[in-house]
Structure formats: structure tokens, C-alpha cells
Amino acid sequence: MTQYPFLSDEWVAEARRIRAEFRGKTPEILVSVRMNQIIQEVPFGDGTISAHVDTSSGELEMETGHLESPDVTITIAYETAKAILVDGDTQAAMQAFLGGKIKVDGDITKMMALQSAGASGAADPATIEMAKRLQAMTA
């Protein structure tokens, strides 16, 4: 499988394709969160990427660009974002948060609820397969 740098244009396009393939096959996310992300220390482009996560439809939507009126906005380093979003490393998330490496503006309880919702769907076979495919295509 071809690999792409996390959050590169090619990675985003392939991630969209994989998510579309799994649409409706993974458990519904019962927590509604609209979260903007400012990802810093990106090793390409201008060094910063604006992205968002939106679960208000019951599906996990991850895209570039920001949402209007988010519940929460986080600022996070590229390597930490990759560890959390691609590798599913909850320990990296906790260490970064406790170490002050994740800045949170807005309703932090929404972010925490999303983390709990993600943990509950982690045993679903379709969710596991989708995560493996995202990991396999990430350089």
C-alpha cells in the first residue's frame, strides 16, 4: 500500500476514500462534538494545518478547515496528533494533555466525552479494520 505523510493532501484524499467505504458500517457515535484543531509543527507546508472533527451526524467526520461555532478548539503538535488520531495512542493523549502540550479552548467536557465514545467503539471489527487501513497508509 502506498504511504503518505499524515495530513498531506494525498493522505487526506485517501482517508476520505477509506471513511466513505466504511460509512454506515461502524457503530453510530452517540456523542455530538464539533471540534476544531490547530495542528502545529507540521513538517510540510507552512507548518500549521487547520482541521476539524464533527460527530453531530453520528459518524466521525474528520476534515481540513475549521467549523463555524465549534464546541471546542484544540491546539496540538503534529506528532501528538498523529499518535492520537492514527495510532489510537490514548496514553500519548493523556501525557500530552497533562504535560500542557494540548491547549483547549471551549467545552473540555465535549472533548472528554468524545474520547470515551471512541474507546467504546474500539472493539468493533469495522472500526478496527478502518483504523488499520488508515495506519497502513500513513508514513
PDB file of N, CA and C in Angstrom, residues 14-71:
ATOM      1  N   GLU A  14      -6.976  10.047   0.557  1.00  0.00           N
ATOM      2  CA  GLU A  14      -7.095   8.608   0.791  1.00  0.00           C
ATOM      3  C   GLU A  14      -7.929   8.322   2.043  1.00  0.00           C
ATOM      4  N   ALA A  15      -7.762   9.124   3.088  1.00  0.00           N
ATOM      5  CA  ALA A  15      -8.559   8.955   4.312  1.00  0.00           C
ATOM      6  C   ALA A  15     -10.044   9.164   4.009  1.00  0.00           C
ATOM      7  N   ARG A  16     -10.364  10.148   3.167  1.00  0.00           N
ATOM      8  CA  ARG A  16     -11.765  10.370   2.762  1.00  0.00           C
ATOM      9  C   ARG A  16     -12.317   9.130   2.068  1.00  0.00           C
ATOM     10  N   ARG A  17     -11.519   8.563   1.172  1.00  0.00           N
ATOM     11  CA  ARG A  17     -11.953   7.386   0.424  1.00  0.00           C
ATOM     12  C   ARG A  17     -12.211   6.201   1.369  1.00  0.00           C
ATOM     13  N   ILE A  18     -11.304   5.987   2.314  1.00  0.00           N
ATOM     14  CA  ILE A  18     -11.458   4.885   3.279  1.00  0.00           C
ATOM     15  C   ILE A  18     -12.687   5.117   4.145  1.00  0.00           C
ATOM     16  N   ARG A  19     -12.859   6.341   4.663  1.00  0.00           N
ATOM     17  CA  ARG A  19     -14.029   6.627   5.507  1.00  0.00           C
ATOM     18  C   ARG A  19     -15.324   6.423   4.725  1.00  0.00           C
ATOM     19  N   ALA A  20     -15.347   6.825   3.449  1.00  0.00           N
ATOM     20  CA  ALA A  20     -16.545   6.641   2.625  1.00  0.00           C
ATOM     21  C   ALA A  20     -16.869   5.159   2.457  1.00  0.00           C
ATOM     22  N   GLU A  21     -15.839   4.354   2.322  1.00  0.00           N
ATOM     23  CA  GLU A  21     -16.026   2.909   2.177  1.00  0.00           C
ATOM     24  C   GLU A  21     -16.659   2.292   3.425  1.00  0.00           C
ATOM     25  N   PHE A  22     -16.350   2.848   4.587  1.00  0.00           N
ATOM     26  CA  PHE A  22     -16.848   2.300   5.855  1.00  0.00           C
ATOM     27  C   PHE A  22     -18.094   3.027   6.375  1.00  0.00           C
ATOM     28  N   ARG A  23     -18.566   4.048   5.646  1.00  0.00           N
ATOM     29  CA  ARG A  23     -19.746   4.806   6.096  1.00  0.00           C
ATOM     30  C   ARG A  23     -20.923   3.857   6.307  1.00  0.00           C
ATOM     31  N   GLY A  24     -21.543   3.950   7.481  1.00  0.00           N
ATOM     32  CA  GLY A  24     -22.689   3.122   7.808  1.00  0.00           C
ATOM     33  C   GLY A  24     -22.343   1.729   8.315  1.00  0.00           C
ATOM     34  N   LYS A  25     -21.054   1.372   8.301  1.00  0.00           N
ATOM     35  CA  LYS A  25     -20.633   0.039   8.744  1.00  0.00           C
ATOM     36  C   LYS A  25     -20.062   0.039  10.161  1.00  0.00           C
ATOM     37  N   THR A  26     -19.799   1.223  10.699  1.00  0.00           N
ATOM     38  CA  THR A  26     -19.255   1.339  12.050  1.00  0.00           C
ATOM     39  C   THR A  26     -20.369   1.803  12.988  1.00  0.00           C
ATOM     40  N   PRO A  27     -20.217   1.553  14.280  1.00  0.00           N
ATOM     41  CA  PRO A  27     -21.274   1.961  15.216  1.00  0.00           C
ATOM     42  C   PRO A  27     -21.493   3.474  15.204  1.00  0.00           C
ATOM     43  N   GLU A  28     -22.725   3.880  15.402  1.00  0.00           N
ATOM     44  CA  GLU A  28     -23.047   5.306  15.489  1.00  0.00           C
ATOM     45  C   GLU A  28     -22.357   5.904  16.708  1.00  0.00           C
ATOM     46  N   ILE A  29     -21.842   7.111  16.545  1.00  0.00           N
ATOM     47  CA  ILE A  29     -21.232   7.829  17.664  1.00  0.00           C
ATOM     48  C   ILE A  29     -22.337   8.641  18.318  1.00  0.00           C
ATOM     49  N   LEU A  30     -22.600   8.355  19.568  1.00  0.00           N
ATOM     50  CA  LEU A  30     -23.731   8.958  20.264  1.00  0.00           C
ATOM     51  C   LEU A  30     -23.407  10.302  20.905  1.00  0.00           C
ATOM     52  N   VAL A  31     -22.135  10.680  20.891  1.00  0.00           N
ATOM     53  CA  VAL A  31     -21.696  11.946  21.469  1.00  0.00           C
ATOM     54  C   VAL A  31     -21.546  12.956  20.333  1.00  0.00           C
ATOM     55  N   SER A  32     -22.252  14.066  20.427  1.00  0.00           N
ATOM     56  CA  SER A  32     -22.166  15.107  19.400  1.00  0.00           C
ATOM     57  C   SER A  32     -21.101  16.127  19.796  1.00  0.00           C
ATOM     58  N   VAL A  33     -20.037  16.181  18.996  1.00  0.00           N
ATOM     59  CA  VAL A  33     -18.936  17.109  19.261  1.00  0.00           C
ATOM     60  C   VAL A  33     -18.512  17.754  17.947  1.00  0.00           C
ATOM     61  N   ARG A  34     -18.346  19.059  17.995  1.00  0.00           N
ATOM     62  CA  ARG A  34     -17.790  19.815  16.873  1.00  0.00           C
ATOM     63  C   ARG A  34     -16.486  20.424  17.377  1.00  0.00           C
ATOM     64  N   MET A  35     -15.360  19.856  16.923  1.00  0.00           N
ATOM     65  CA  MET A  35     -14.059  20.250  17.460  1.00  0.00           C
ATOM     66  C   MET A  35     -13.130  20.724  16.344  1.00  0.00           C
ATOM     67  N   ASN A  36     -12.665  21.961  16.457  1.00  0.00           N
ATOM     68  CA  ASN A  36     -11.644  22.456  15.554  1.00  0.00           C
ATOM     69  C   ASN A  36     -10.274  22.082  16.105  1.00  0.00           C
ATOM     70  N   GLN A  37      -9.333  21.873  15.192  1.00  0.00           N
ATOM     71  CA  GLN A  37      -7.974  21.505  15.571  1.00  0.00           C
ATOM     72  C   GLN A  37      -6.994  22.436  14.866  1.00  0.00           C
ATOM     73  N   ILE A  38      -6.034  22.922  15.619  1.00  0.00           N
ATOM     74  CA  ILE A  38      -4.920  23.683  15.064  1.00  0.00           C
ATOM     75  C   ILE A  38      -3.705  22.792  15.281  1.00  0.00           C
ATOM     76  N   ILE A  39      -3.184  22.246  14.194  1.00  0.00           N
ATOM     77  CA  ILE A  39      -2.083  21.296  14.290  1.00  0.00           C
ATOM     78  C   ILE A  39      -0.802  22.018  13.892  1.00  0.00           C
ATOM     79  N   GLN A  40       0.121  22.097  14.842  1.00  0.00           N
ATOM     80  CA  GLN A  40       1.359  22.854  14.655  1.00  0.00           C
ATOM     81  C   GLN A  40       2.547  21.917  14.467  1.00  0.00           C
ATOM     82  N   GLU A  41       3.661  22.512  14.074  1.00  0.00           N
ATOM     83  CA  GLU A  41       4.913  21.769  13.866  1.00  0.00           C
ATOM     84  C   GLU A  41       4.774  20.729  12.752  1.00  0.00           C
ATOM     85  N   VAL A  42       3.939  21.041  11.761  1.00  0.00           N
ATOM     86  CA  VAL A  42       3.732  20.161  10.611  1.00  0.00           C
ATOM     87  C   VAL A  42       4.999  20.228   9.753  1.00  0.00           C
ATOM     88  N   PRO A  43       5.573  19.081   9.363  1.00  0.00           N
ATOM     89  CA  PRO A  43       6.852  19.090   8.647  1.00  0.00           C
ATOM     90  C   PRO A  43       6.761  19.430   7.160  1.00  0.00           C
ATOM     91  N   PHE A  44       5.639  19.981   6.719  1.00  0.00           N
ATOM     92  CA  PHE A  44       5.493  20.399   5.328  1.00  0.00           C
ATOM     93  C   PHE A  44       4.541  21.592   5.298  1.00  0.00           C
ATOM     94  N   GLY A  45       4.421  22.226   4.127  1.00  0.00           N
ATOM     95  CA  GLY A  45       3.549  23.396   4.002  1.00  0.00           C
ATOM     96  C   GLY A  45       4.065  24.530   4.855  1.00  0.00           C
ATOM     97  N   ASP A  46       3.139  25.313   5.418  1.00  0.00           N
ATOM     98  CA  ASP A  46       3.557  26.453   6.239  1.00  0.00           C
ATOM     99  C   ASP A  46       3.732  26.093   7.710  1.00  0.00           C
ATOM    100  N   GLY A  47       3.632  24.794   8.046  1.00  0.00           N
ATOM    101  CA  GLY A  47       3.878  24.344   9.418  1.00  0.00           C
ATOM    102  C   GLY A  47       2.651  24.258  10.299  1.00  0.00           C
ATOM    103  N   THR A  48       1.496  24.708   9.810  1.00  0.00           N
ATOM    104  CA  THR A  48       0.257  24.648  10.591  1.00  0.00           C
ATOM    105  C   THR A  48      -0.882  24.183   9.683  1.00  0.00           C
ATOM    106  N   ILE A  49      -1.713  23.295  10.213  1.00  0.00           N
ATOM    107  CA  ILE A  49      -2.896  22.827   9.487  1.00  0.00           C
ATOM    108  C   ILE A  49      -4.118  23.057  10.362  1.00  0.00           C
ATOM    109  N   SER A  50      -5.158  23.596   9.753  1.00  0.00           N
ATOM    110  CA  SER A  50      -6.454  23.732  10.410  1.00  0.00           C
ATOM    111  C   SER A  50      -7.295  22.538   9.987  1.00  0.00           C
ATOM    112  N   ALA A  51      -7.883  21.866  10.958  1.00  0.00           N
ATOM    113  CA  ALA A  51      -8.702  20.694  10.687  1.00  0.00           C
ATOM    114  C   ALA A  51      -9.870  20.679  11.671  1.00  0.00           C
ATOM    115  N   HIS A  52     -10.749  19.707  11.501  1.00  0.00           N
ATOM    116  CA  HIS A  52     -11.847  19.576  12.453  1.00  0.00           C
ATOM    117  C   HIS A  52     -12.342  18.136  12.519  1.00  0.00           C
ATOM    118  N   VAL A  53     -13.020  17.855  13.621  1.00  0.00           N
ATOM    119  CA  VAL A  53     -13.731  16.598  13.846  1.00  0.00           C
ATOM    120  C   VAL A  53     -15.162  16.986  14.162  1.00  0.00           C
ATOM    121  N   ASP A  54     -16.113  16.293  13.516  1.00  0.00           N
ATOM    122  CA  ASP A  54     -17.524  16.576  13.746  1.00  0.00           C
ATOM    123  C   ASP A  54     -18.261  15.240  13.842  1.00  0.00           C
ATOM    124  N   THR A  55     -18.914  14.987  14.971  1.00  0.00           N
ATOM    125  CA  THR A  55     -19.669  13.749  15.153  1.00  0.00           C
ATOM    126  C   THR A  55     -21.172  14.007  15.231  1.00  0.00           C
ATOM    127  N   SER A  56     -21.605  15.223  14.896  1.00  0.00           N
ATOM    128  CA  SER A  56     -23.017  15.572  15.050  1.00  0.00           C
ATOM    129  C   SER A  56     -23.942  14.747  14.157  1.00  0.00           C
ATOM    130  N   SER A  57     -23.419  14.107  13.119  1.00  0.00           N
ATOM    131  CA  SER A  57     -24.236  13.254  12.240  1.00  0.00           C
ATOM    132  C   SER A  57     -24.316  11.813  12.748  1.00  0.00           C
ATOM    133  N   GLY A  58     -23.550  11.494  13.812  1.00  0.00           N
ATOM    134  CA  GLY A  58     -23.477  10.117  14.298  1.00  0.00           C
ATOM    135  C   GLY A  58     -22.292   9.370  13.708  1.00  0.00           C
ATOM    136  N   GLU A  59     -21.645   9.955  12.696  1.00  0.00           N
ATOM    137  CA  GLU A  59     -20.440   9.399  12.076  1.00  0.00           C
ATOM    138  C   GLU A  59     -19.274  10.310  12.449  1.00  0.00           C
ATOM    139  N   LEU A  60     -18.079   9.756  12.467  1.00  0.00           N
ATOM    140  CA  LEU A  60     -16.886  10.548  12.715  1.00  0.00           C
ATOM    141  C   LEU A  60     -16.448  11.186  11.405  1.00  0.00           C
ATOM    142  N   GLU A  61     -16.567  12.493  11.318  1.00  0.00           N
ATOM    143  CA  GLU A  61     -16.135  13.239  10.142  1.00  0.00           C
ATOM    144  C   GLU A  61     -14.860  13.984  10.524  1.00  0.00           C
ATOM    145  N   MET A  62     -13.784  13.701   9.809  1.00  0.00           N
ATOM    146  CA  MET A  62     -12.513  14.404  10.009  1.00  0.00           C
ATOM    147  C   MET A  62     -12.181  15.076   8.691  1.00  0.00           C
ATOM    148  N   GLU A  63     -11.946  16.373   8.729  1.00  0.00           N
ATOM    149  CA  GLU A  63     -11.688  17.134   7.510  1.00  0.00           C
ATOM    150  C   GLU A  63     -10.724  18.272   7.800  1.00  0.00           C
ATOM    151  N   THR A  64     -10.193  18.844   6.736  1.00  0.00           N
ATOM    152  CA  THR A  64      -9.376  20.036   6.871  1.00  0.00           C
ATOM    153  C   THR A  64     -10.312  21.244   6.918  1.00  0.00           C
ATOM    154  N   GLY A  65      -9.783  22.358   7.382  1.00  0.00           N
ATOM    155  CA  GLY A  65     -10.582  23.567   7.555  1.00  0.00           C
ATOM    156  C   GLY A  65     -11.264  23.574   8.904  1.00  0.00           C
ATOM    157  N   HIS A  66     -11.798  24.726   9.266  1.00  0.00           N
ATOM    158  CA  HIS A  66     -12.454  24.864  10.560  1.00  0.00           C
ATOM    159  C   HIS A  66     -13.961  24.978  10.413  1.00  0.00           C
ATOM    160  N   LEU A  67     -14.662  24.534  11.456  1.00  0.00           N
ATOM    161  CA  LEU A  67     -16.114  24.653  11.556  1.00  0.00           C
ATOM    162  C   LEU A  67     -16.469  26.014  12.156  1.00  0.00           C
ATOM    163  N   GLU A  68     -17.621  26.548  11.770  1.00  0.00           N
ATOM    164  CA  GLU A  68     -18.137  27.723  12.456  1.00  0.00           C
ATOM    165  C   GLU A  68     -18.748  27.252  13.772  1.00  0.00           C
ATOM    166  N   SER A  69     -18.593  28.006  14.813  1.00  0.00           N
ATOM    167  CA  SER A  69     -19.182  27.735  16.127  1.00  0.00           C
ATOM    168  C   SER A  69     -18.850  26.340  16.657  1.00  0.00           C
ATOM    169  N   PRO A  70     -17.563  26.001  16.813  1.00  0.00           N
ATOM    170  CA  PRO A  70     -17.222  24.692  17.379  1.00  0.00           C
ATOM    171  C   PRO A  70     -17.529  24.652  18.874  1.00  0.00           C
ATOM    172  N   ASP A  71     -17.675  23.441  19.393  1.00  0.00           N
ATOM    173  CA  ASP A  71     -17.836  23.267  20.841  1.00  0.00           C
ATOM    174  C   ASP A  71     -16.506  23.495  21.548  1.00  0.00           C
TER     175      ASP A  71
END
